Amino acid sequence: MVVLGIETSCDETAVALVDEARRVRAEAVLSQIADHAPYGGVVPEIAARAHLDHLDGLISRVMTQAGARFADLDAVAATAGPGLIGGLIVGTTMAKALAAATGKRFLAINHLEGHALSARLGADVEFPYLLLLVSGGHCQLLAVEGVGRYVRLGTTLDDAAGEAFDKTAKLLGLPFPGGPAVERAALGRNPARFPLPRPMRGRPGCDFSFSGLKTAVRHAVAALPPGPPMAADVGDLCAAFQQAVGDVMVDRTANALAMFRARHGEPTTLVAAGGVAANLYLRLRLEALASDKAVRLAVPPQKYCTDNGAMIAWAGIERLRVGLADDADAKPRPRWPLDPISSGAAPSVLPS
Amino acid sequence: MATGQSEAIVPMALAVMSEAGLSFGNLDVIVATAGPGSFTGVRIGLAAARGFGLAHAVPVWGMRTTDAIAEVAREWLRGAESLLVVLECKRHELAAQRYDASGAPLDEPVLRAPEALAASHAADAVAGDGRGRLLRAFASAGRFARELDGADLPDAAALAALAARRLGAGENLLAPRPIYLRAPDVTRAEGVA
């Protein structure tokens, strides 16, 4: 089984060809970071324009690199949400057209499902497992029961973790995207100099909140001497921020493991995915937690933590294997919760 | 179609191909409107066209929305009348382009307020879904043009026929890229170089 995966939900145009033996036969990613950097964040119209400019070229490049023909494909999979609607429209429309014209099946993939299943592309990870999904747009803890079966245990009440990194970076005059910049600046710095809050820590459940932390960073920046902040101040503040995020993440994930245990029995694997999972400091904190709780930590390779086409292709393979596919009139969905069960009003039930 | 183009386009193309008894690999050329028009709508058409073309290495071209309308409206011109095609673009400005009596473009498309067009774009006849607003601006400016009301939006058959005629005459069409006529609405972030 061979599936072409297309990802255009944010600021990366990504394509990959993946087979059932978990081989990524070819892949290409075109980052638009430079296009958006002057604006300090992703501009939807700029993103939509760039996706259309580059997508078919990337598809051709991937097919050529893999030495594959469209006739060899079993399906074309594209991210259909959640994400920026302009990019989703370009990706799904071109994917549906390509699938229709080649007589192949089309799969409308939930971007979050792509992240959720990406750990299974690189390693033997059996269902069920606990997923910590942390990226620029998302911050959730989910029980992954199987393909298409996700139960959200907790989510952010305000900003996503990656957003908190971006906003902190902006406050400190660091470049966009903020995650890698904050991580670099924090390296070897003193996290104890600036006391920052740990929002939600010690509270029942496993929801997140980052707005208070962001406000505390803003106050700390405002209290610095006037003028551009000194590198030492920036570094210490980044280290303090990162440690606060790490403390919160460990606390919330520990609660989620308990919630998972109540629902599914003893968890064996904790999967961390999404761009923020590429942060090495946070990864070490999660390693320590996993070791403490006697579970295995699985983190996809860095290039499959950030947005990529391989995880979309792989989610397509997983769905095809259980007999799922979509029609040529599938609709892109800018909002598309992975777990319809807990997206309603009912709060998660949890042991405190 | 106000919404739902991204859902409709592929099934619609499949239905047309099936009715014609053709497969995408039988096509010599695929042409899509490249704008001016709704940015999202233009991207949907071009993304579909480029996807269909990619499948069997069929060349894909773009064509101006205004040209497709002029192709229909020119039939109704009298004598040497000139034609102005004006299109709504979901904002105050209208997209506009002028043509001679044969349907050949006289200038490049522009995006301009109706009042400004009334000063800059004189023509004998007006077509396109923006003509109502333009004609009001014409009236305010003491200008007159004949209203042609049968070609408000581009017609896919006219588009294909025009593409065939131009390619047959050895002309190149446009690259299959959107004609936006306008930069994205963005402001630079404070404190970002």
PDB file of N, CA, C and O in Angstrom, chain A residues 170 173, chain B residues 188-193:
ATOM      1  N   LYS A 170       8.359  37.035  20.973  1.00  0.00           N
ATOM      2  CA  LYS A 170       8.027  38.362  20.452  1.00  0.00           C
ATOM      3  C   LYS A 170       8.285  39.431  21.512  1.00  0.00           C
ATOM      4  O   LYS A 170       8.861  40.478  21.217  1.00  0.00           O
ATOM      5  N   GLY A 173      11.861  40.171  21.710  1.00  0.00           N
ATOM      6  CA  GLY A 173      12.522  40.588  20.474  1.00  0.00           C
ATOM      7  C   GLY A 173      13.228  39.457  19.751  1.00  0.00           C
ATOM      8  O   GLY A 173      14.117  39.693  18.936  1.00  0.00           O
TER       9      GLY A 173
ATOM     10  N   ARG B 188       2.911  45.058   9.153  1.00  0.00           N
ATOM     11  CA  ARG B 188       4.124  44.507   9.761  1.00  0.00           C
ATOM     12  C   ARG B 188       4.006  44.573  11.272  1.00  0.00           C
ATOM     13  O   ARG B 188       3.453  45.519  11.823  1.00  0.00           O
ATOM     14  N   ALA B 189       4.501  43.534  11.935  1.00  0.00           N
ATOM     15  CA  ALA B 189       4.418  43.477  13.394  1.00  0.00           C
ATOM     16  C   ALA B 189       5.298  44.567  13.997  1.00  0.00           C
ATOM     17  O   ALA B 189       6.354  44.898  13.460  1.00  0.00           O
ATOM     18  N   GLU B 190       4.849  45.112  15.119  1.00  0.00           N
ATOM     19  CA  GLU B 190       5.647  46.106  15.822  1.00  0.00           C
ATOM     20  C   GLU B 190       6.937  45.476  16.315  1.00  0.00           C
ATOM     21  O   GLU B 190       6.921  44.363  16.831  1.00  0.00           O
ATOM     22  N   GLY B 191       7.998  46.182  16.173  1.00  0.00           N
ATOM     23  CA  GLY B 191       9.260  45.720  16.744  1.00  0.00           C
ATOM     24  C   GLY B 191       9.904  44.585  15.965  1.00  0.00           C
ATOM     25  O   GLY B 191      10.901  44.045  16.377  1.00  0.00           O
ATOM     26  N   VAL B 192       9.298  44.225  14.822  1.00  0.00           N
ATOM     27  CA  VAL B 192       9.920  43.181  14.005  1.00  0.00           C
ATOM     28  C   VAL B 192      10.566  43.843  12.807  1.00  0.00           C
ATOM     29  O   VAL B 192       9.941  44.651  12.123  1.00  0.00           O
ATOM     30  N   ALA B 193      11.815  43.514  12.578  1.00  0.00           N
ATOM     31  CA  ALA B 193      12.545  44.188  11.507  1.00  0.00           C
ATOM     32  C   ALA B 193      12.032  43.741  10.153  1.00  0.00           C
ATOM     33  O   ALA B 193      11.593  42.623  10.003  1.00  0.00           O
TER      34      ALA B 193
END
